[in-house]
Tab-separated table of C-alpha atoms in Angstrom:
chain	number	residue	atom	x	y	z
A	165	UNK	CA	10.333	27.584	101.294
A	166	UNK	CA	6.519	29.227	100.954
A	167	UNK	CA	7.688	31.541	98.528
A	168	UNK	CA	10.190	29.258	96.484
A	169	UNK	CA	7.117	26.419	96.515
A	170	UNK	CA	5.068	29.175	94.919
A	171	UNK	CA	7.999	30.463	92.140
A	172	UNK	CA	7.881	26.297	91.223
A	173	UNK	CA	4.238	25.884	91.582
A	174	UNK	CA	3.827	28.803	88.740
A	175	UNK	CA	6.813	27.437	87.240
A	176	UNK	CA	4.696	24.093	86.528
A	177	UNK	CA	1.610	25.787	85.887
A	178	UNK	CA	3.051	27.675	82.797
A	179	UNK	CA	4.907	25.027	81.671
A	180	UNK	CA	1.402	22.567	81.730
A	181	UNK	CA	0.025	25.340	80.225
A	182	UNK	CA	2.541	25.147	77.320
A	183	UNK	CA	2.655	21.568	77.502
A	184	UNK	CA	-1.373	21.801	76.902
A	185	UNK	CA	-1.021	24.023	73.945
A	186	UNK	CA	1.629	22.067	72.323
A	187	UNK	CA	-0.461	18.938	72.805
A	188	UNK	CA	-3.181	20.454	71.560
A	189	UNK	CA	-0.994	21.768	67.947
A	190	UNK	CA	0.455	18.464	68.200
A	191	UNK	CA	-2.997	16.947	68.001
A	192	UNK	CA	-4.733	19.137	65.743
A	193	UNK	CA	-1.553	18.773	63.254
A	194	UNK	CA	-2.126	15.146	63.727
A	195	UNK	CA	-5.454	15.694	62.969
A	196	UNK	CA	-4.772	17.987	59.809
A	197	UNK	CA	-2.337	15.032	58.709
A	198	UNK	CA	-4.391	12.293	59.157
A	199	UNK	CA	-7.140	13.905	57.086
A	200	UNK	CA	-4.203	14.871	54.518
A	201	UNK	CA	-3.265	11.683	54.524
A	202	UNK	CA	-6.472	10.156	54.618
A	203	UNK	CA	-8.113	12.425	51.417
A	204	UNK	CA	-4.358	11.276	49.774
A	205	UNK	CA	-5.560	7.587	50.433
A	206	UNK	CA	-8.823	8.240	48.702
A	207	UNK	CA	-7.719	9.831	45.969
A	208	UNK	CA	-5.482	7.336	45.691
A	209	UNK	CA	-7.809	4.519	46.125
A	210	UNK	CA	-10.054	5.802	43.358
A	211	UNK	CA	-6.794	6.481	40.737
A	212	UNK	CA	-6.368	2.503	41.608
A	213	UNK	CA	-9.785	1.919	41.524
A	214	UNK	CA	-10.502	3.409	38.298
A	215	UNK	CA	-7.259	2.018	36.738
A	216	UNK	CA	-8.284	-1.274	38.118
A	217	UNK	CA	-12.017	-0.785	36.540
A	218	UNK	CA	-9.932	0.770	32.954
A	219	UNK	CA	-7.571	-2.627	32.916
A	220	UNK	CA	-10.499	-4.943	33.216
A	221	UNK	CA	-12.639	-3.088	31.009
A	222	UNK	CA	-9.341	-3.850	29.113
A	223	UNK	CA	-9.202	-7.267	29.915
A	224	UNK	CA	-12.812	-8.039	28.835
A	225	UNK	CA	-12.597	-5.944	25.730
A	226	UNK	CA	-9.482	-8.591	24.880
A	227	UNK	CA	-11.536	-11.553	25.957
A	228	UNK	CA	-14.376	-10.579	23.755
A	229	UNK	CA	-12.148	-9.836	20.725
A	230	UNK	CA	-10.494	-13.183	21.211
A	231	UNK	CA	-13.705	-15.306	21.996
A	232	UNK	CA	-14.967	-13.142	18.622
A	233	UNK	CA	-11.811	-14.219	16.322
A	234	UNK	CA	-11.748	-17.486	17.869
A	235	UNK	CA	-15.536	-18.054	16.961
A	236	UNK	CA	-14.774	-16.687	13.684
A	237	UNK	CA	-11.828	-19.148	13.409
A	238	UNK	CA	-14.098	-22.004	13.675
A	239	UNK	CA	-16.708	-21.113	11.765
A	240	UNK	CA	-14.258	-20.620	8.715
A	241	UNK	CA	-11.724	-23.958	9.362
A	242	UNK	CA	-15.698	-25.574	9.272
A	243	UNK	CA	-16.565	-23.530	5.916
A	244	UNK	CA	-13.480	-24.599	4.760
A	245	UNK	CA	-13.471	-28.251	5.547
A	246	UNK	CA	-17.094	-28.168	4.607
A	247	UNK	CA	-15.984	-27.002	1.180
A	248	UNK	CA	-13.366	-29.717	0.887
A	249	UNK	CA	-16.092	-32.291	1.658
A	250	UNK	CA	-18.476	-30.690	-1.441
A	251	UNK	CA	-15.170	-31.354	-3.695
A	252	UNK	CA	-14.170	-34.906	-2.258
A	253	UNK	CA	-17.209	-35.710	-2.699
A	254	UNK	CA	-17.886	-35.066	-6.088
A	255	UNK	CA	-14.368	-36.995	-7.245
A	256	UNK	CA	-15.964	-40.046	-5.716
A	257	UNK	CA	-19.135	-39.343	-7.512
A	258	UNK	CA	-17.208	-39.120	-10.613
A	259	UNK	CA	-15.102	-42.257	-9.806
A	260	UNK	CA	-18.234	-44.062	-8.777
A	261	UNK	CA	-19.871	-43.399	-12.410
A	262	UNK	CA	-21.601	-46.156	-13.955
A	263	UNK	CA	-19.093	-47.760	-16.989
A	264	UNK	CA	-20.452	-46.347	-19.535
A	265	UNK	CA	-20.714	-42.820	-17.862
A	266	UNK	CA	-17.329	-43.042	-16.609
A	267	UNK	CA	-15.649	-44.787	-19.920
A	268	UNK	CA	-17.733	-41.582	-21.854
A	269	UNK	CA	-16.072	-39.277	-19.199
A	270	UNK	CA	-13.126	-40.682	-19.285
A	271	UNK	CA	-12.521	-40.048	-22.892
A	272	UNK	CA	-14.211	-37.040	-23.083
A	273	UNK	CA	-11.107	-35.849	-21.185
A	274	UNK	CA	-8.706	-37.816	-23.639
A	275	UNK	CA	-9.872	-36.089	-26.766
A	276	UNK	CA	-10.114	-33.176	-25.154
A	277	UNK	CA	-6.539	-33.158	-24.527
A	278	UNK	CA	-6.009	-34.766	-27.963
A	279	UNK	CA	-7.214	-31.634	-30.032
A	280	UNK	CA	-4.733	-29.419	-27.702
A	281	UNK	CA	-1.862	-30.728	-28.622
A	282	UNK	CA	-2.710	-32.648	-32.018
A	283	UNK	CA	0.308	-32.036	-33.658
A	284	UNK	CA	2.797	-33.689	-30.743
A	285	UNK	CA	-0.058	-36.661	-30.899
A	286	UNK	CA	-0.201	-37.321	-34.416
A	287	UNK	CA	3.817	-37.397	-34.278
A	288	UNK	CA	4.534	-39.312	-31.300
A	289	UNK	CA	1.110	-40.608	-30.456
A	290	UNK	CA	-0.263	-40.702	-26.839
A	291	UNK	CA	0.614	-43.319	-23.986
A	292	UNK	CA	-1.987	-43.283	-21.631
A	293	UNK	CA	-1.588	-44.116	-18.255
A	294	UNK	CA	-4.358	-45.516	-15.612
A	295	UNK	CA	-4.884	-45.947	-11.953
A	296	UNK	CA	-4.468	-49.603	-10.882
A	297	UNK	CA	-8.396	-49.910	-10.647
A	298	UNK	CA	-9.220	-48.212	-14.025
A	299	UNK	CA	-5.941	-50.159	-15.553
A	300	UNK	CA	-7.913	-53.251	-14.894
A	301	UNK	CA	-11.448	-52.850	-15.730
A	302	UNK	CA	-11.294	-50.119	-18.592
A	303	UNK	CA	-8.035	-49.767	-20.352
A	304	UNK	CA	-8.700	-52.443	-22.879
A	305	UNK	CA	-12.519	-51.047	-23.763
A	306	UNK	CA	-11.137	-47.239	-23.718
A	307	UNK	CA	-8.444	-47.767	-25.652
A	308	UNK	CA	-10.147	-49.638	-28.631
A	309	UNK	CA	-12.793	-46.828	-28.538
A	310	UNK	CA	-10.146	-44.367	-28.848
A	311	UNK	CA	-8.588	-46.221	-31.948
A	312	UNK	CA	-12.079	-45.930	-33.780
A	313	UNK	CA	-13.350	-42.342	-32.633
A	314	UNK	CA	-9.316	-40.861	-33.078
A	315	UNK	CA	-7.955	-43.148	-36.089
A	316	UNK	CA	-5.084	-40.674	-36.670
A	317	UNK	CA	-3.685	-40.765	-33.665
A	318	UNK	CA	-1.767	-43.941	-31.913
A	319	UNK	CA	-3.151	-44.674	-28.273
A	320	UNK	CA	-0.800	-47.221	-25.986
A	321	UNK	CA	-1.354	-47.919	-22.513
A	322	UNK	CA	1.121	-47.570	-20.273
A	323	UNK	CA	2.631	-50.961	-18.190
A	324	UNK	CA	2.596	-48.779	-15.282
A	325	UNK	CA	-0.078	-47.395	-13.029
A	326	UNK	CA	-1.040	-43.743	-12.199
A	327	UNK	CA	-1.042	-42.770	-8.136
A	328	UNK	CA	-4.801	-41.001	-9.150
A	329	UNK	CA	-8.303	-42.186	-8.206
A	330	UNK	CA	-9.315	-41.803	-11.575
A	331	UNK	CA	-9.115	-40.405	-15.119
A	332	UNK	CA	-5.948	-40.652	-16.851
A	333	UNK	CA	-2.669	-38.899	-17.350
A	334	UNK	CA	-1.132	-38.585	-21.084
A	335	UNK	CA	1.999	-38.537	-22.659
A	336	UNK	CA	2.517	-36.652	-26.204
A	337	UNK	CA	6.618	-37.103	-26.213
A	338	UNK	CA	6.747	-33.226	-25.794
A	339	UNK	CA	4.103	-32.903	-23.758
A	340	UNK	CA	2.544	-34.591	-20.628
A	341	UNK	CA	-1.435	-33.664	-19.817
A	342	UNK	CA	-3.023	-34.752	-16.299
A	343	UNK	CA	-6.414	-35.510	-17.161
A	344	UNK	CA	-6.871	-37.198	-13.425
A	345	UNK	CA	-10.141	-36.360	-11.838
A	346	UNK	CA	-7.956	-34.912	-8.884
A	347	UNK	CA	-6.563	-32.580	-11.626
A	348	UNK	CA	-9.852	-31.857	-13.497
A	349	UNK	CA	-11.432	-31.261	-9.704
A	350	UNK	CA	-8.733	-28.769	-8.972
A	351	UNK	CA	-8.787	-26.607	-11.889
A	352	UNK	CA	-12.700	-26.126	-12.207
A	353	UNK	CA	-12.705	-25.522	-8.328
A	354	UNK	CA	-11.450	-21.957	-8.251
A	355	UNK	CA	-14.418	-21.668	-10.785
A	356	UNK	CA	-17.107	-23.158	-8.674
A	357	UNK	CA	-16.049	-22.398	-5.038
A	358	UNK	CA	-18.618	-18.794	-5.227
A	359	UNK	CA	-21.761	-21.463	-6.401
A	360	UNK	CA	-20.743	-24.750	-3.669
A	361	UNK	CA	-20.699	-21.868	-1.248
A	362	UNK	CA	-23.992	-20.260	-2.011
A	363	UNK	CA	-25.411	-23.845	-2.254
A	364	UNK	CA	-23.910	-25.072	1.082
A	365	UNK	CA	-24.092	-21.700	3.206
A	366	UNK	CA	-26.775	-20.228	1.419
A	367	UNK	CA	-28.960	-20.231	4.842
A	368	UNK	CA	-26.544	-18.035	6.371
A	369	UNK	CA	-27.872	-14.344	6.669
């Protein structure tokens, strides 16, 4: 029994020895894998981390360029209704004229008109047409001017009333004219919009 005790007694001491060993690998491959893994999971970490830092660099970037259009959107729809303002405001100014301004104005426009297209007037004469307002406090006084400053030409107002805040719109037979001060504001506004800028921006650097 001494000598088998010793066969299992060496037995067990090689095979801890083996066991030891393998532990041992087993633990230093652990080891080697765990730092693997661990170096993986900082590489890793700083790919994220520097995508995460790229997208909201990204993010920002967008932010800005949208805060900066958005601003710029303002700023222009405020130009803009700025500019509209500078125009409205000078058809009330011209609707607002005293009588004799605004009469003078008024037919300024007519003859105007008159001496473009002369040759339809003097053969069909002109019906002229007023807003409801103008219809009742100038028609009569314009239209007896016009008879003495344009004695060629027939002038008859019209029975109905112009949707227009002001001015007048004409009929020639073959031709129709829309002296209205909307109309008169409209076509000299593509000419002035560069100077009511200036004027109203001018501060701007």
């Amino acid at each position: 029994m001494i000598g088998l005790d010793k066969v299992i007694g060496k037995v067990l001491g090689e095979a801890g020895e083996d066991a030891a060993r393998i532990t041992a690998a087993a633990a230093e491959k652990c080891c080697i894998i765990g730092n693997d893994t661990e170096e993986k999971i900082s590489k890793l970490r700083s790919v994220i981390e520097a995508e995460i830092e790229t997208e909201s660099r990204s993010i920002i970037q967008r932010a800005d360029s949208a805060a900066v259009t958005e601003k710029r959107n303002i700023i222009l729809a405020a130009k803009g209704e700025a500019l509209d303002d500078a125009f409205e405001a000078a058809k009330a100014r011209i609707c607002g004229l005293e009588r004799e301004e605004y009469e003078n104005f008024v037919i300024s426009q007519i003859k105007a008109a008159v001496a473009a297209n002369r040759i339809d007037a003097q053969a069909a004469g002109c019906t002229v047409t007023f807003c409801e307002r103008d219809r009742a406090l100038y028609a009569g006084e314009i239209q007896s001017r016009l008879r003495e400053e344009i004695s060629d030409i027939s002038f008859v107002v019209s029975e109905e009333c112009a949707h227009i805040s002001g001015g007048v719109l004409l009929d020639f037979g073959q031709t129709d004219v829309d002296c209205s001060v909307e109309a008169l504001i409209s076509q000299e506004r593509t000419r002035l919009e560069g100077r009511v800028c200036e004027v109203l921006f001018r501060t701007e650097k």
